[in-house]
Short mmCIF file of C-alpha atoms and ligand atoms in Angstrom, two decimals:
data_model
loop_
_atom_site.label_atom_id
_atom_site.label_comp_id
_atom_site.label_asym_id
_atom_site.label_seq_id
_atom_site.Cartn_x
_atom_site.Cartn_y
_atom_site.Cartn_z
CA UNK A 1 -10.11 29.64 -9.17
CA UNK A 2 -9.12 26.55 -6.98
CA UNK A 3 -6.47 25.87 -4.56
CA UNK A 4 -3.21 25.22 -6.17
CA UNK A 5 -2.32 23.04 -3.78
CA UNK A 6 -5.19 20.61 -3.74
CA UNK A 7 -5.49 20.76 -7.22
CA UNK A 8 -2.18 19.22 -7.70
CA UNK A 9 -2.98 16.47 -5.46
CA UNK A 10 -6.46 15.68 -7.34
CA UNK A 11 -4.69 16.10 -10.35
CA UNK A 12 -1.09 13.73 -9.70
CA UNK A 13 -1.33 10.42 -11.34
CA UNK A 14 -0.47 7.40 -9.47
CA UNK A 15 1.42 4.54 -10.77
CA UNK A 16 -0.41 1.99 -8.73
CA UNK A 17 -3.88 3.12 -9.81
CA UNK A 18 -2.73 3.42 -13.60
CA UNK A 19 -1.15 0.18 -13.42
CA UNK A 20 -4.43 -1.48 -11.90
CA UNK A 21 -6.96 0.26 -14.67
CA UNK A 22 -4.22 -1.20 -17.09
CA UNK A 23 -4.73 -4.49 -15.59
CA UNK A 24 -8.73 -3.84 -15.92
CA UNK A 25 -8.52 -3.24 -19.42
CA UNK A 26 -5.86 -5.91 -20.39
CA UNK A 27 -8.12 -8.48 -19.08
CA UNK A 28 -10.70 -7.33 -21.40
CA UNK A 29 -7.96 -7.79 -24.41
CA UNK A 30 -6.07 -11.19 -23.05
CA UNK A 31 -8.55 -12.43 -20.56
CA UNK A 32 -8.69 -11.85 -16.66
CA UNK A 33 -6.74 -14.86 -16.08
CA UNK A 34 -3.80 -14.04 -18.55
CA UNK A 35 -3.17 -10.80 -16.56
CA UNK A 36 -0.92 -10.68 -13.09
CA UNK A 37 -1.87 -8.10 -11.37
CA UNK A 38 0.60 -7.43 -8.28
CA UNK A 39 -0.13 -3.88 -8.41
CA UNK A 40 -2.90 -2.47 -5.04
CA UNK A 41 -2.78 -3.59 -1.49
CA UNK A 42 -6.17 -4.68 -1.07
CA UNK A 43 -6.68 -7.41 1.50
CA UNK A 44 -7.62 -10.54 -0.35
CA UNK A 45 -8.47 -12.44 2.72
CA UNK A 46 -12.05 -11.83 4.12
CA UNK A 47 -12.40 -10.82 7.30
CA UNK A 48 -12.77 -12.82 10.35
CA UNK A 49 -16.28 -14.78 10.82
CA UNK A 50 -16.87 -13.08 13.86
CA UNK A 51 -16.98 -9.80 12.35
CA UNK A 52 -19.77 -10.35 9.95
CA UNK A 53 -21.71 -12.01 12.70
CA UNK A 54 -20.81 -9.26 15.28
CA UNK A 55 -22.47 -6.90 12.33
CA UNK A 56 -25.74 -8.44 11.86
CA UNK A 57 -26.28 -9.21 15.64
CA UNK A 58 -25.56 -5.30 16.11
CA UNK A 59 -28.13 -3.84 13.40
CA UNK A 60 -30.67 -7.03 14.72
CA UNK A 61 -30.29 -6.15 18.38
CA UNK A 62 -29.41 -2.87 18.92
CA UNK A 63 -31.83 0.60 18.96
CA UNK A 64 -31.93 1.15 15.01
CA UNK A 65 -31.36 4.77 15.26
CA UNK A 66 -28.20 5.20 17.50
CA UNK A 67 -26.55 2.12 15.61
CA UNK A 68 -26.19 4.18 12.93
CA UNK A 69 -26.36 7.70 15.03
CA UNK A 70 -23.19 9.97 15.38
CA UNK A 71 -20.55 8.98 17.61
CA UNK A 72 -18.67 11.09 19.99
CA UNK A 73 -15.71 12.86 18.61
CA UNK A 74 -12.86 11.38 20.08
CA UNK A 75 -14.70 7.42 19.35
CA UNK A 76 -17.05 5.76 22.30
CA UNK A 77 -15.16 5.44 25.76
CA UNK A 78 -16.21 1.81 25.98
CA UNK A 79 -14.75 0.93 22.70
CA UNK A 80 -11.52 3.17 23.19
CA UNK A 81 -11.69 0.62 26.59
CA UNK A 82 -11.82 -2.79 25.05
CA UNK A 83 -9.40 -1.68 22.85
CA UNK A 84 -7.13 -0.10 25.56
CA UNK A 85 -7.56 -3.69 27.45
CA UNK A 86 -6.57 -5.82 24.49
CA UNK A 87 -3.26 -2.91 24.49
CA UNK A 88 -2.75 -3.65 27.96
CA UNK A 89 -3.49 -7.55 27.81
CA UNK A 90 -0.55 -7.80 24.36
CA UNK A 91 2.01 -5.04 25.96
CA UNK A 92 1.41 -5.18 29.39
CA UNK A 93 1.51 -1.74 29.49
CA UNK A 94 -1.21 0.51 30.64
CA UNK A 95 -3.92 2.25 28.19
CA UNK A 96 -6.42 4.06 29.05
CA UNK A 97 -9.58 4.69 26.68
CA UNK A 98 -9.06 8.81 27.29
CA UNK A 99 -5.46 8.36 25.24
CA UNK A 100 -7.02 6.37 22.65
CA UNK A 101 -8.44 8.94 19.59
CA UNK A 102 -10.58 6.95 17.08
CA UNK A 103 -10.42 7.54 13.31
CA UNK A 104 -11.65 7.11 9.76
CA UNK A 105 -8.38 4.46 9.36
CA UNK A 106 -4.99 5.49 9.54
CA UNK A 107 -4.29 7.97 6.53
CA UNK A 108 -6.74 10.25 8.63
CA UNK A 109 -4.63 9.49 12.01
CA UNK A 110 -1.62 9.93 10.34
CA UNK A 111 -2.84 13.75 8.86
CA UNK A 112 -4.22 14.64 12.31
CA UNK A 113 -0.73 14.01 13.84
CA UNK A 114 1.03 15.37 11.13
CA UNK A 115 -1.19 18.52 11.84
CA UNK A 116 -0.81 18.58 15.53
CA UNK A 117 3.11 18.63 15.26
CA UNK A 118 3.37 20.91 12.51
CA UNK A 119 3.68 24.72 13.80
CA UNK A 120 5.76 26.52 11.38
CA UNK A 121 6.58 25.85 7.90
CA UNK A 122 10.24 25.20 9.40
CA UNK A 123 9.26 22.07 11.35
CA UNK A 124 10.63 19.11 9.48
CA UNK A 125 9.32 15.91 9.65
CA UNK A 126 11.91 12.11 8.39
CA UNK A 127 10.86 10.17 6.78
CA UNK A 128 12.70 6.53 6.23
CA UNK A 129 12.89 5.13 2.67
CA UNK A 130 11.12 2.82 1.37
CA UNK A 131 7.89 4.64 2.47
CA UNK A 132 4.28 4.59 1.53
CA UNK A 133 4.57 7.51 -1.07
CA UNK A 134 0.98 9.09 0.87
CA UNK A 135 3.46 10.57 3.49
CA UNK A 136 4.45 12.76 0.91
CA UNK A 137 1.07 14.36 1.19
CA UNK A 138 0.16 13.71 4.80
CA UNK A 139 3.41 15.04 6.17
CA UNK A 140 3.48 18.11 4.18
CA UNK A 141 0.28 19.01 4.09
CA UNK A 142 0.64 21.99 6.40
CA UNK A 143 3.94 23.46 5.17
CA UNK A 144 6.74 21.30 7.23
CA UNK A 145 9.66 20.34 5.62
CA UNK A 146 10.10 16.60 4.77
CA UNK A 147 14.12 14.86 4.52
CA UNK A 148 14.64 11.57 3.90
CA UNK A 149 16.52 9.04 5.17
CA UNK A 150 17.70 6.63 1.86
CA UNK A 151 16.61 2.87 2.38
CA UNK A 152 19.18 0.23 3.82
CA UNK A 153 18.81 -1.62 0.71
CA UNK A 154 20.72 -4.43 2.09
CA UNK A 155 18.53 -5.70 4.77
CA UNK A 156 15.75 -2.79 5.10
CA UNK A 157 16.36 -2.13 8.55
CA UNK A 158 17.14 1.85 8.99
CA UNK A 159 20.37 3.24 7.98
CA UNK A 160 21.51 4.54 11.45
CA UNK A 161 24.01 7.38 10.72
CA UNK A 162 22.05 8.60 7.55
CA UNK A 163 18.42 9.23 10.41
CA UNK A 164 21.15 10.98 12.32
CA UNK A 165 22.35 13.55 9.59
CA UNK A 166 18.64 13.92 9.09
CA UNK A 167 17.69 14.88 12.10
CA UNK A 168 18.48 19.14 13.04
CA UNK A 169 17.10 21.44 15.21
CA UNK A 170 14.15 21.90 13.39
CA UNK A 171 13.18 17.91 13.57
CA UNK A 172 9.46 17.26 15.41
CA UNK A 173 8.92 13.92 14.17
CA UNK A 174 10.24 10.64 12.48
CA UNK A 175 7.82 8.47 11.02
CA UNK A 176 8.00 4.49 10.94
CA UNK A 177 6.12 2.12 9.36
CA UNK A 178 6.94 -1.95 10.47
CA UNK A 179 6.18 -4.17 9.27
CA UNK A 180 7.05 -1.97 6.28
CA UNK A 181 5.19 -1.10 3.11
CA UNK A 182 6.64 -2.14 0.44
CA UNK A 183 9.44 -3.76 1.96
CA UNK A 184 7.51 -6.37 4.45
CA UNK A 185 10.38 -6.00 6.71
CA UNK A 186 9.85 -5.87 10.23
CA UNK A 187 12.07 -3.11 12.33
CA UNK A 188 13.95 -5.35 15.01
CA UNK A 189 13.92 -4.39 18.94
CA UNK A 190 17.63 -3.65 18.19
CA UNK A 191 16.53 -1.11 15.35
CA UNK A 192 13.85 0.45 17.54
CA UNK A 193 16.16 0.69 20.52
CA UNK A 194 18.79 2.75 18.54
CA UNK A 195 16.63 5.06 16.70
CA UNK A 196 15.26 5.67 20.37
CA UNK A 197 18.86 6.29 21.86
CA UNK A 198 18.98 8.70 19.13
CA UNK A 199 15.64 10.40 19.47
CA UNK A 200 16.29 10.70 23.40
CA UNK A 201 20.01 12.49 22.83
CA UNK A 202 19.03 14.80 19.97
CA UNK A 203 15.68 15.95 22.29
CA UNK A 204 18.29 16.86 24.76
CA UNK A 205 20.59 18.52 22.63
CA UNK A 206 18.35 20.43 20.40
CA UNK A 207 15.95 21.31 24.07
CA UNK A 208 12.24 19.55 22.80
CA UNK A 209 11.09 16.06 22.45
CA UNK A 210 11.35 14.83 18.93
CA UNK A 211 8.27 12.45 18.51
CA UNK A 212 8.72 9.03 16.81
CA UNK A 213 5.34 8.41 14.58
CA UNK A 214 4.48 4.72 14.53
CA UNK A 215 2.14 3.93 11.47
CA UNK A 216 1.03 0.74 12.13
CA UNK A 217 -1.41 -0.53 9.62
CA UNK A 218 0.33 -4.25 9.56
CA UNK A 219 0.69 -5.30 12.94
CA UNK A 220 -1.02 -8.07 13.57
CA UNK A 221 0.53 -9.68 9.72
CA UNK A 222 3.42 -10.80 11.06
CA UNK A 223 4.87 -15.00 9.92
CA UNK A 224 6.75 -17.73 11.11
CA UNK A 225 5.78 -16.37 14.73
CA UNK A 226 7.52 -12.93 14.14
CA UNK A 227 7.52 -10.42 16.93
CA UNK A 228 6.69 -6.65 16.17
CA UNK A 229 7.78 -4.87 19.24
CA UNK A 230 5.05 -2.08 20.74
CA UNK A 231 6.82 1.26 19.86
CA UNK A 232 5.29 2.57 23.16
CA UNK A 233 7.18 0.28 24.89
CA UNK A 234 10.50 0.76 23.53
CA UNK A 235 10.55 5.00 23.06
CA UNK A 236 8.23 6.95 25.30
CA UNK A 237 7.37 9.95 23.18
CA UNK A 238 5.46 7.53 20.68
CA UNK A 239 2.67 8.13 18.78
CA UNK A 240 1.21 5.11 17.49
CA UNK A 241 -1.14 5.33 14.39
CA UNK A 242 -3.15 2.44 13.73
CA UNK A 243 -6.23 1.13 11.73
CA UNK A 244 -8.14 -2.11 10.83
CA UNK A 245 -7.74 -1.97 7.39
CA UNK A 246 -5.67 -4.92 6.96
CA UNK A 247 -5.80 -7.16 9.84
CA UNK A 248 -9.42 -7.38 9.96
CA UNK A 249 -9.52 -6.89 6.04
CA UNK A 250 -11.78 -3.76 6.59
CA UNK A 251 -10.17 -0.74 4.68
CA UNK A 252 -13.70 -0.01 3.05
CA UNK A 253 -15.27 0.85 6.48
CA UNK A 254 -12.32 3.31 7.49
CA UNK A 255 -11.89 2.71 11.52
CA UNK A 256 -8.34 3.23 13.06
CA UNK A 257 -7.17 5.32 15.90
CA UNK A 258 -4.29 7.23 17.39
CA UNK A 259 -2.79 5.98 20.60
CA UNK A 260 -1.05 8.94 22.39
CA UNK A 261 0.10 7.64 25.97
CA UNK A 262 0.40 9.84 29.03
CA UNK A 263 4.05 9.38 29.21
CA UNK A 264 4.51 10.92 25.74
CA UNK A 265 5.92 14.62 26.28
CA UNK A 266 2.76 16.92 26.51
CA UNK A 267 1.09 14.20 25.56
CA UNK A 268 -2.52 15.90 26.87
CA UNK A 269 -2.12 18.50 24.47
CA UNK A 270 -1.14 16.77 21.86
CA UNK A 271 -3.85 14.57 21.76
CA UNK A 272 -6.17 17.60 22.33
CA UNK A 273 -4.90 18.85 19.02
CA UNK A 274 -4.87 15.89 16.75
CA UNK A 275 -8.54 16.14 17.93
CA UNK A 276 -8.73 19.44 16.61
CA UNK A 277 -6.56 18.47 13.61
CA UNK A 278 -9.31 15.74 12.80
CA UNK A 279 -12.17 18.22 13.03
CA UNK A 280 -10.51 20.85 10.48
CA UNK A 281 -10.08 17.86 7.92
CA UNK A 282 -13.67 17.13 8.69
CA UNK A 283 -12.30 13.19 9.87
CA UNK A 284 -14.87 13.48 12.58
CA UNK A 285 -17.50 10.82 14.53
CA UNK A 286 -15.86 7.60 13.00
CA UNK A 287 -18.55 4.92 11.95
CA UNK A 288 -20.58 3.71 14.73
CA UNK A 289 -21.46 0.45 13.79
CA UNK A 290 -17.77 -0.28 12.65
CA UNK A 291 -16.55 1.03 15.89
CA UNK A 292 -18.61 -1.67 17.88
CA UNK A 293 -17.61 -4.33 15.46
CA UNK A 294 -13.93 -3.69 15.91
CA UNK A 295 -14.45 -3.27 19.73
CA UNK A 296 -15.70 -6.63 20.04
CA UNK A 297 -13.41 -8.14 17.95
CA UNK A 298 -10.18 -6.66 18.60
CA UNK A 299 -8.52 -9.51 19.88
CA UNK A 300 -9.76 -11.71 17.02
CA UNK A 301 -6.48 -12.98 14.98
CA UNK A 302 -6.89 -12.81 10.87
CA UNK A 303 -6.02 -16.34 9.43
CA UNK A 304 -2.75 -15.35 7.71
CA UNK A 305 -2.30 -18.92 5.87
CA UNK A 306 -3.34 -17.88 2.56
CA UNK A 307 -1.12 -14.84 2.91
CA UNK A 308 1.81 -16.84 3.97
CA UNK A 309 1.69 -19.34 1.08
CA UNK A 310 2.00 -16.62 -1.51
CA UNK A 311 4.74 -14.84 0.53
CA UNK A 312 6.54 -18.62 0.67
CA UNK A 313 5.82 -19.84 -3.14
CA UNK A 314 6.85 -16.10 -4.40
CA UNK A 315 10.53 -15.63 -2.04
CA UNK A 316 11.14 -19.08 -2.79
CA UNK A 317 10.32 -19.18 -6.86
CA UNK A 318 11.51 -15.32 -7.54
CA UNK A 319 14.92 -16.17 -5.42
CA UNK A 320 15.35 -19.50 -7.02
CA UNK A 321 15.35 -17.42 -10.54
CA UNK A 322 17.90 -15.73 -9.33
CA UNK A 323 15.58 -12.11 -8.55
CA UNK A 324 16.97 -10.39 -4.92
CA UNK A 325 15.17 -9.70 -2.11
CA UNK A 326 14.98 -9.18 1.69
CA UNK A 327 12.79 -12.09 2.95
CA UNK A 328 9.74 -10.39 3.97
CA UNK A 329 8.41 -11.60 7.92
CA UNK A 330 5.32 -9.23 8.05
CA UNK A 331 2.35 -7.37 5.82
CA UNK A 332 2.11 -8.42 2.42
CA UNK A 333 4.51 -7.02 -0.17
CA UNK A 334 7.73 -8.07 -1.63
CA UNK A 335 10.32 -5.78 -2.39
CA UNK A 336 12.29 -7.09 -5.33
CA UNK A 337 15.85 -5.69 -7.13
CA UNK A 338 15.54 -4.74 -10.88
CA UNK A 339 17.54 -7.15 -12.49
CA UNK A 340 19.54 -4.10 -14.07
CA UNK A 341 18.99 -1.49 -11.25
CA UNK A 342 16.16 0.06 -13.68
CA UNK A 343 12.61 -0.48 -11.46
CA UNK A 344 10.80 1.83 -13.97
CA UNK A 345 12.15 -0.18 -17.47
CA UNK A 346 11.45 -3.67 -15.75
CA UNK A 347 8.03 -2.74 -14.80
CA UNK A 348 7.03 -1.44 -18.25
CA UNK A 349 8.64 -4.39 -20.44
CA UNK A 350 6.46 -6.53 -17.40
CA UNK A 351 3.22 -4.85 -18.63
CA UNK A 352 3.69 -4.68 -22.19
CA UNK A 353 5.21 -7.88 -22.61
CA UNK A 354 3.45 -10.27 -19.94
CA UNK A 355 0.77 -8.20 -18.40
CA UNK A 356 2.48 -8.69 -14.78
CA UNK A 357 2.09 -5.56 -13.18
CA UNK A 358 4.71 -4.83 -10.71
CA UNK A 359 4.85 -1.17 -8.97
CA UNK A 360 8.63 0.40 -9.20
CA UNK A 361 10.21 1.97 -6.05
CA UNK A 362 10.49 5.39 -7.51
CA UNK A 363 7.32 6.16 -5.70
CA UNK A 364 8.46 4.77 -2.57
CA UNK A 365 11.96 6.79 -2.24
CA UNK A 366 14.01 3.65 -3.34
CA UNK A 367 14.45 3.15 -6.94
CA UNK A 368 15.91 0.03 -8.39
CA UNK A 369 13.62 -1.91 -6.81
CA UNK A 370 10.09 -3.28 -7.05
CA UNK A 371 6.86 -4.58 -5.00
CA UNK A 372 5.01 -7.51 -5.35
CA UNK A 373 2.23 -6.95 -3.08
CA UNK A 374 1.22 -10.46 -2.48
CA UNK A 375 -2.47 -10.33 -1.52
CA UNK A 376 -4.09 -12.26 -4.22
CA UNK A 377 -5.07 -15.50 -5.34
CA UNK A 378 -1.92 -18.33 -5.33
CA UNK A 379 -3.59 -19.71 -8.64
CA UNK A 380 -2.70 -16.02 -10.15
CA UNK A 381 0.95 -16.26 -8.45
CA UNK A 382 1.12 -20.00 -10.28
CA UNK A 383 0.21 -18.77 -13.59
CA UNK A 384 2.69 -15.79 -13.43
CA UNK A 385 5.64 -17.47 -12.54
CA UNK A 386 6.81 -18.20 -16.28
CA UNK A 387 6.51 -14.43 -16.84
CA UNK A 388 8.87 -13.94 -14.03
CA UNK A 389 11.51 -16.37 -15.17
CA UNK A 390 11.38 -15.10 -18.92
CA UNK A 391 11.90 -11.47 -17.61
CA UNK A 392 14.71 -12.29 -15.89
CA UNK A 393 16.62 -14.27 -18.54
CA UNK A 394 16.03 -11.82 -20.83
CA UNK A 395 17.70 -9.35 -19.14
CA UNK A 396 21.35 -12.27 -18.95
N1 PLP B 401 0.03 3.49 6.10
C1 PLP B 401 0.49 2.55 5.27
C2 PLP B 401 1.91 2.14 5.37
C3 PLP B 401 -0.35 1.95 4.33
O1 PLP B 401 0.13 1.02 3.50
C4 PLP B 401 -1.70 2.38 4.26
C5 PLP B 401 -2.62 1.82 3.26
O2 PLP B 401 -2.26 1.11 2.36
C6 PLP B 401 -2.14 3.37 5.16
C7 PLP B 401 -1.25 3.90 6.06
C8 PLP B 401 -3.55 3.87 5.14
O3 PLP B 401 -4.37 2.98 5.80
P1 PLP B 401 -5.94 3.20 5.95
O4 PLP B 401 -6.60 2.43 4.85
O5 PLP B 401 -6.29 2.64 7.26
O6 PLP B 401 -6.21 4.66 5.86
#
């Protein structure tokens, strides 16, 4: 006997992965270079110089025991520091290393929080379409309800009265991801300010602070000089989830944190329980080496060029074909219309008839659409462009 539950998550398939050991095996068939993979978000830019040399001057310098020795729970205080500094430096706002919580990368952060909030299988957490279909999982883990709020599919921004409707008595959380996966639209201050408007009168009217989640993977992959606005700053009862997965490229060595600021309603306890949140899910003592590293080089900036040309050669080529899309100013997806509103047909007459692998928005609360995500090589973006334009004229 095993857990229903958890057996059903073990068990799901995923379209991304099945689309990428499609890929694998096409390759084998057609030849690696005759298949377009667009399918996984894995950083394809490596990460900055300094953090390979911050690495190897760590393990050649430091006591070879404790450099690879537990940490403390909650990260080391002079890491959560030099990050709280680099907060304070960006923000000007004022972050102290005892409300920074380090992690195992941000689906851990975001589970801890998720736990925290969660008290009764009543508790509801929204959720705002397109979304990275994990929530699903991290959200509900513990029982709370989950509504969600269908995409602005004109401009990706959040549909204003539809987060109202969603929001009851029973709301503890809304979760936000910008810039957005799979959309790579960045919420504006103007967004942010009215979903905080919101949070602040239905906390009053409903008698408890209604916490807006800020999962923040993407932050620093912003273009053409794009400003993501610090949630923090713009809605008090924020809880920021972040990790260095993708702006240092370093989602194998799993370091992120959660940033709980004293000015977030019972902010003390809350952070006290994501702690114990972490420890139940055994997402405990993140890597010490990697916390060093990314405590030295927190305020390096990734080189985003390479990112930026595919983003600019793909919204130029795919528009100029005549696909729609929102213009993407941050992370590195595209979020595409299906020619005929069908995300799921497009992407399977894709595979089978050009091996271009393109992930439908089923999966992501917003069908009729599909994402590109962009990290990979502009030769392979080059090379799939004539599948691109033959899928869409065949569908005229
Ligand atoms: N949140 C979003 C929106 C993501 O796209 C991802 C990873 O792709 C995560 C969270 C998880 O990030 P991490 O690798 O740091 O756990």
């Amino acid at each position: 006997m095993v857990n229903e539950k958890y057996y059903g998550y073990g068990t799901a398939p995923s379209v991304i992965r099945e689309l990428f050991a499609y890929g694998l095996e096409q390759a084998k068939v057609v030849g690696k270079e005759n298949v377009y993979d667009y399918s996984l978000g894995n950083p394809s830019i490596p990460a900055p110089k300094k953090v390979n040399e911050t690495i190897k001057r760590l393990l050649d310098e430091e006591d070879p025991i404790l450099i690879h020795g537990y940490s403390m729970a909650p990260g080391f205080e002079n890491v959560r520091q030099q990050i709280a500094d680099n907060l304070n430096e960006r923000f000007n706002i004022n972050a102290k290393a005892s409300e920074l919580f380090m992690t195992c990368g941000c689906a851990p952060a975001l589970v801890s929080v998720a736990k925290a909030l969660t008290t009764s299988t009543e508790d509801e957490f929204v959720l705002i379409a397109p979304y990275f279909p994990e929530y699903n999982v991290f959200f509900g883990c513990d029982g709370a309800k989950l509504k969600v709020v269908p995409a602005d599919t004109e401009h990706f921004q959040i549909n204003m009265e539809e987060l109202e409707k969603a929001i009851g008595p029973h709301t503890v959380g809304v979760v936000i991801n910008s810039p957005n996966n799979p959309s790579g639209v960045v919420y504006t201050e103007e967004t942010l300010k009215k979903v905080a408007d919101m949070l602040t009168a239905k906390g009053n009217e409903y008698g408890h602070p209604i916490y807006l989640i800020a999962d923040e993977p993407y932050r620093e992959l912003v273009y053409g000089g794009v400003k993501v606005p610090f949630v923090p700053c713009v809605y008090d009862n924020t809880i920021v989830c972040y990790s260095w997965s993708k702006s240092l490229s370093l989602p194998g060595e799993r370091i992120g944190y959660v940033f709980i600021s004293d000015r977030v309603a019972n902010g003390k306890e809350l952070y006290a329980a994501v702690a114990g949140a972490a420890r139940e899910i055994g997402s405990v003592c993140p890597p010490t080496l990697i916390q060093r590293v990314v405590g030295e080089c927190v305020g390096c900036d990734p080189d985003l060029k390479a990112y930026d040309e595919n983003r600019n050669l793909l919204y130029n080529t795919l528009t100029e074909y005549g696909y729609e899309c929102a213009k993407p100013d941050g992370a590195f997806y595209l979020f595409v219309k299906a020619p005929n509103g069908d995300a799921k047909a497009f992407s399977e007459k894709a595979k089978l008839e050009h091996n271009l692998l393109v992930v439908p928005g089923d999966g992501f609360a917003c069908p009729g659409f599909f994402r590109l995500s962009y990290c990979v090589s502009n030769d392979m973006i080059k090379r799939s462009l004539p599948a691109f334009k033959a899928m869409i004229e065949s569908y005229k």
